[in-house]
Tab-separated table of C-alpha atoms in Angstrom:
chain	number	residue	atom	x	y	z
A	1	UNK	CA	100.677	118.169	110.362
A	2	UNK	CA	102.512	117.381	113.424
A	3	UNK	CA	106.111	117.144	113.508
A	4	UNK	CA	107.570	113.824	115.050
A	5	UNK	CA	111.064	113.191	115.056
A	6	UNK	CA	113.191	110.287	115.875
A	7	UNK	CA	116.881	110.347	116.281
A	8	UNK	CA	119.190	108.948	115.392
A	9	UNK	CA	118.155	108.186	111.868
A	10	UNK	CA	120.278	104.862	112.197
A	11	UNK	CA	122.525	103.123	114.467
A	12	UNK	CA	124.998	100.202	114.560
A	13	UNK	CA	126.230	98.908	117.724
A	14	UNK	CA	128.103	95.760	118.679
A	15	UNK	CA	126.359	92.686	120.362
A	16	UNK	CA	125.862	93.402	124.003
A	17	UNK	CA	125.982	96.829	123.723
A	18	UNK	CA	123.351	99.089	125.097
A	19	UNK	CA	121.846	101.691	123.266
A	20	UNK	CA	119.062	104.205	123.507
A	21	UNK	CA	117.109	106.327	120.912
A	22	UNK	CA	114.597	109.319	121.149
A	23	UNK	CA	111.178	110.224	120.300
A	24	UNK	CA	110.079	114.069	119.832
A	25	UNK	CA	106.758	115.592	119.524
A	26	UNK	CA	104.656	118.564	120.158
A	27	UNK	CA	104.455	118.822	124.130
A	28	UNK	CA	100.953	120.233	123.871
A	29	UNK	CA	97.932	118.343	122.835
A	30	UNK	CA	99.274	115.328	123.961
A	31	UNK	CA	97.055	111.910	124.107
A	32	UNK	CA	98.949	109.128	123.659
A	33	UNK	CA	102.621	107.972	122.270
A	34	UNK	CA	103.096	104.256	120.544
A	35	UNK	CA	106.396	102.607	119.881
A	36	UNK	CA	106.628	99.882	117.540
A	37	UNK	CA	109.197	97.618	116.128
A	38	UNK	CA	109.334	96.951	112.464
A	39	UNK	CA	111.358	94.252	111.036
A	40	UNK	CA	112.597	94.017	107.148
A	41	UNK	CA	109.645	92.457	104.906
A	42	UNK	CA	107.402	92.349	107.963
A	43	UNK	CA	104.673	94.640	109.473
A	44	UNK	CA	105.372	96.956	112.431
A	45	UNK	CA	104.469	95.173	115.694
A	46	UNK	CA	103.588	97.058	118.940
A	47	UNK	CA	105.955	97.462	121.901
A	48	UNK	CA	104.489	99.962	124.168
A	49	UNK	CA	101.610	102.364	124.704
A	50	UNK	CA	102.346	105.314	126.842
A	51	UNK	CA	99.829	107.917	128.035
A	52	UNK	CA	100.856	109.372	131.046
A	53	UNK	CA	103.914	111.944	131.811
A	54	UNK	CA	106.487	110.005	133.714
A	55	UNK	CA	105.204	106.448	132.435
A	56	UNK	CA	108.023	103.807	131.989
A	57	UNK	CA	107.367	100.638	130.316
A	58	UNK	CA	109.438	97.726	130.357
A	59	UNK	CA	109.186	94.294	127.922
A	60	UNK	CA	112.626	92.243	128.534
A	61	UNK	CA	115.851	93.852	127.753
A	62	UNK	CA	113.598	97.086	126.216
A	63	UNK	CA	112.292	99.873	128.262
A	64	UNK	CA	110.536	103.287	127.437
A	65	UNK	CA	110.356	106.368	129.350
A	66	UNK	CA	107.970	109.349	128.488
A	67	UNK	CA	108.183	112.845	129.256
A	68	UNK	CA	105.076	114.780	128.247
A	69	UNK	CA	105.844	118.263	129.428
A	70	UNK	CA	109.022	118.660	127.520
A	71	UNK	CA	107.938	116.318	124.490
A	72	UNK	CA	109.847	113.445	124.403
A	73	UNK	CA	110.156	109.564	124.765
A	74	UNK	CA	113.434	107.308	124.945
A	75	UNK	CA	113.596	103.712	124.258
A	76	UNK	CA	116.698	101.801	125.586
A	77	UNK	CA	117.677	98.344	124.757
A	78	UNK	CA	120.149	96.889	127.006
A	79	UNK	CA	122.825	94.467	125.777
A	80	UNK	CA	121.532	94.259	122.449
A	81	UNK	CA	121.324	90.914	120.346
A	82	UNK	CA	121.259	90.437	116.379
A	83	UNK	CA	117.280	89.837	116.814
A	84	UNK	CA	116.893	93.350	117.979
A	85	UNK	CA	117.928	94.724	114.356
A	86	UNK	CA	114.962	96.485	113.084
A	87	UNK	CA	113.385	99.953	112.594
A	88	UNK	CA	111.777	101.271	115.607
A	89	UNK	CA	108.893	103.698	115.162
A	90	UNK	CA	107.196	105.820	117.453
A	91	UNK	CA	103.517	107.246	117.052
A	92	UNK	CA	101.901	110.444	118.707
A	93	UNK	CA	98.516	110.511	119.142
A	94	UNK	CA	97.090	114.259	119.579
A	95	UNK	CA	94.242	115.024	121.756
A	96	UNK	CA	91.278	114.408	119.689
A	97	UNK	CA	92.351	110.766	119.876
A	98	UNK	CA	91.898	110.218	116.173
A	99	UNK	CA	95.061	110.327	113.975
A	100	UNK	CA	98.199	109.001	114.858
A	101	UNK	CA	101.418	110.793	113.512
A	102	UNK	CA	104.653	108.732	112.899
A	103	UNK	CA	108.130	109.360	113.104
A	104	UNK	CA	110.527	108.241	110.372
A	105	UNK	CA	111.856	105.489	112.812
A	106	UNK	CA	115.611	104.713	113.883
A	107	UNK	CA	117.137	101.886	112.126
A	108	UNK	CA	119.020	99.915	114.362
A	109	UNK	CA	121.584	97.134	113.113
A	110	UNK	CA	123.376	95.055	116.277
A	111	UNK	CA	126.330	93.242	114.826
A	112	UNK	CA	127.495	89.827	116.198
B	1	UNK	CA	95.415	82.987	110.498
B	2	UNK	CA	96.738	86.281	110.492
B	3	UNK	CA	94.471	88.878	112.376
B	4	UNK	CA	94.730	91.421	109.844
B	5	UNK	CA	94.849	90.354	106.002
B	6	UNK	CA	95.605	92.540	102.984
B	7	UNK	CA	94.827	91.910	99.077
B	8	UNK	CA	96.622	91.754	96.868
B	9	UNK	CA	100.394	91.645	98.349
B	10	UNK	CA	102.128	92.896	95.394
B	11	UNK	CA	100.477	94.710	92.201
B	12	UNK	CA	102.100	96.719	89.256
B	13	UNK	CA	99.781	98.789	87.438
B	14	UNK	CA	99.590	101.597	84.807
B	15	UNK	CA	98.862	105.361	85.087
B	16	UNK	CA	95.498	106.147	84.621
B	17	UNK	CA	94.039	102.431	86.031
B	18	UNK	CA	91.799	102.218	88.924
B	19	UNK	CA	92.954	100.063	91.579
B	20	UNK	CA	91.584	98.664	94.657
B	21	UNK	CA	93.161	97.550	97.933
B	22	UNK	CA	91.547	95.654	100.435
B	23	UNK	CA	91.645	95.088	103.970
B	24	UNK	CA	89.926	92.430	106.309
B	25	UNK	CA	90.340	91.869	110.194
B	26	UNK	CA	89.156	89.261	112.473
B	27	UNK	CA	90.032	91.151	115.701
B	28	UNK	CA	86.438	92.550	116.368
B	29	UNK	CA	88.091	96.279	116.258
B	30	UNK	CA	85.756	99.474	115.088
B	31	UNK	CA	88.837	101.366	113.911
B	32	UNK	CA	90.574	100.935	110.818
B	33	UNK	CA	93.413	102.660	109.034
B	34	UNK	CA	95.215	103.046	105.899
B	35	UNK	CA	98.583	104.093	105.980
B	36	UNK	CA	101.338	104.719	102.991
B	37	UNK	CA	105.137	104.178	103.710
B	38	UNK	CA	107.672	105.888	101.413
B	39	UNK	CA	111.346	105.703	102.049
B	40	UNK	CA	112.597	108.529	104.569
B	41	UNK	CA	109.133	109.614	105.101
B	42	UNK	CA	107.687	106.984	107.410
B	43	UNK	CA	104.126	106.145	107.627
B	44	UNK	CA	101.397	108.858	106.817
B	45	UNK	CA	97.514	108.503	107.604
B	46	UNK	CA	95.425	108.264	104.057
B	47	UNK	CA	92.067	107.740	105.730
B	48	UNK	CA	90.654	106.239	108.995
B	49	UNK	CA	87.626	104.792	110.147
B	50	UNK	CA	85.862	104.613	113.471
B	51	UNK	CA	82.725	102.573	112.399
B	52	UNK	CA	80.913	101.822	109.174
B	53	UNK	CA	79.117	104.982	108.839
B	54	UNK	CA	82.313	106.933	109.977
B	55	UNK	CA	84.911	107.804	107.381
B	56	UNK	CA	87.847	110.491	107.951
B	57	UNK	CA	90.757	111.853	105.771
B	58	UNK	CA	94.022	111.661	107.204
B	59	UNK	CA	97.125	113.784	105.974
B	60	UNK	CA	97.590	112.912	102.275
B	61	UNK	CA	93.682	111.755	101.201
B	62	UNK	CA	93.890	113.465	97.795
B	63	UNK	CA	93.690	110.769	95.010
B	64	UNK	CA	92.415	108.045	97.502
B	65	UNK	CA	88.963	107.049	98.442
B	66	UNK	CA	87.806	103.970	100.879
B	67	UNK	CA	84.866	102.289	101.359
B	68	UNK	CA	83.764	100.882	104.719
B	69	UNK	CA	81.751	97.736	103.766
B	70	UNK	CA	81.277	96.107	107.128
B	71	UNK	CA	82.950	96.199	110.667
B	72	UNK	CA	85.510	93.726	109.210
B	73	UNK	CA	86.320	95.432	105.831
B	74	UNK	CA	87.968	98.747	104.720
B	75	UNK	CA	88.918	99.157	101.128
B	76	UNK	CA	91.375	101.786	99.644
B	77	UNK	CA	90.718	102.873	95.982
B	78	UNK	CA	92.995	104.946	93.834
B	79	UNK	CA	90.457	106.025	90.968
B	80	UNK	CA	93.166	107.082	88.503
B	81	UNK	CA	96.630	106.081	89.760
B	82	UNK	CA	99.541	107.968	89.073
B	83	UNK	CA	103.645	106.878	89.414
B	84	UNK	CA	103.744	109.160	92.869
B	85	UNK	CA	101.521	106.721	94.396
B	86	UNK	CA	103.838	104.084	94.266
B	87	UNK	CA	104.585	102.859	97.915
B	88	UNK	CA	103.959	100.320	100.589
B	89	UNK	CA	100.495	100.439	101.764
B	90	UNK	CA	99.644	99.250	105.355
B	91	UNK	CA	96.125	98.677	106.934
B	92	UNK	CA	95.691	98.817	110.707
B	93	UNK	CA	92.911	98.204	113.008
B	94	UNK	CA	92.527	99.207	116.690
B	95	UNK	CA	90.407	99.071	119.503
B	96	UNK	CA	90.802	102.696	120.769
B	97	UNK	CA	93.577	105.282	121.390
B	98	UNK	CA	94.855	103.024	124.571
B	99	UNK	CA	95.174	99.948	122.430
B	100	UNK	CA	98.111	99.461	119.886
B	101	UNK	CA	97.512	99.199	116.258
B	102	UNK	CA	97.448	95.568	114.735
B	103	UNK	CA	98.904	96.105	110.978
B	104	UNK	CA	98.667	93.825	108.153
B	105	UNK	CA	101.392	92.491	105.891
B	106	UNK	CA	101.528	95.378	103.539
B	107	UNK	CA	100.608	95.874	99.901
B	108	UNK	CA	103.577	96.810	97.181
B	109	UNK	CA	102.022	98.844	94.738
B	110	UNK	CA	104.026	99.964	91.758
B	111	UNK	CA	102.570	102.538	89.094
B	112	UNK	CA	104.071	102.686	85.906
């Protein structure tokens, strides 16, 4: 069983603030890292799939970076809006390409 | 129509009962997964299948079995349900490791 950690566990920010959170994973045996957005009472939805060291992905106000050598990925949200409120999950895929290991998520609340 | 469907959406059962959760997908993906989500623990992999003849155990397969009846259908069974199997269960599909996973709406199972 691999250890994937996300921090912080929860976060409250004011509307308009920018924020970021971290996903840490084993630096060896890396294959891919996925980010998902999970709203209450819904199912997780994909944000990014990252496979190469130094990858940077962007979708609107949300972006992510990847450092496979040191075993972390950052997710950034610029100018947070109330609709960004959700739990953000990362999932590490080890080098057999078979099993995903999910972090426990960062719960973001954006206060209007 | 949803690409990944799960039935039932909610189920309350008693200890010792056999229960089956069903998952169907219209995405044409070979890979299918069953996860459970418990508060504070994140998503944990129960079983995964890469095609009809390929079934593999995940992190927490004890007490569960699966059946891949067709490319589009992947069922999870609890042969004799116990209270600590109370959880939210998600089915997911994927094309390969470079593709995101697509999650069903979840089944909330309560074992009394």
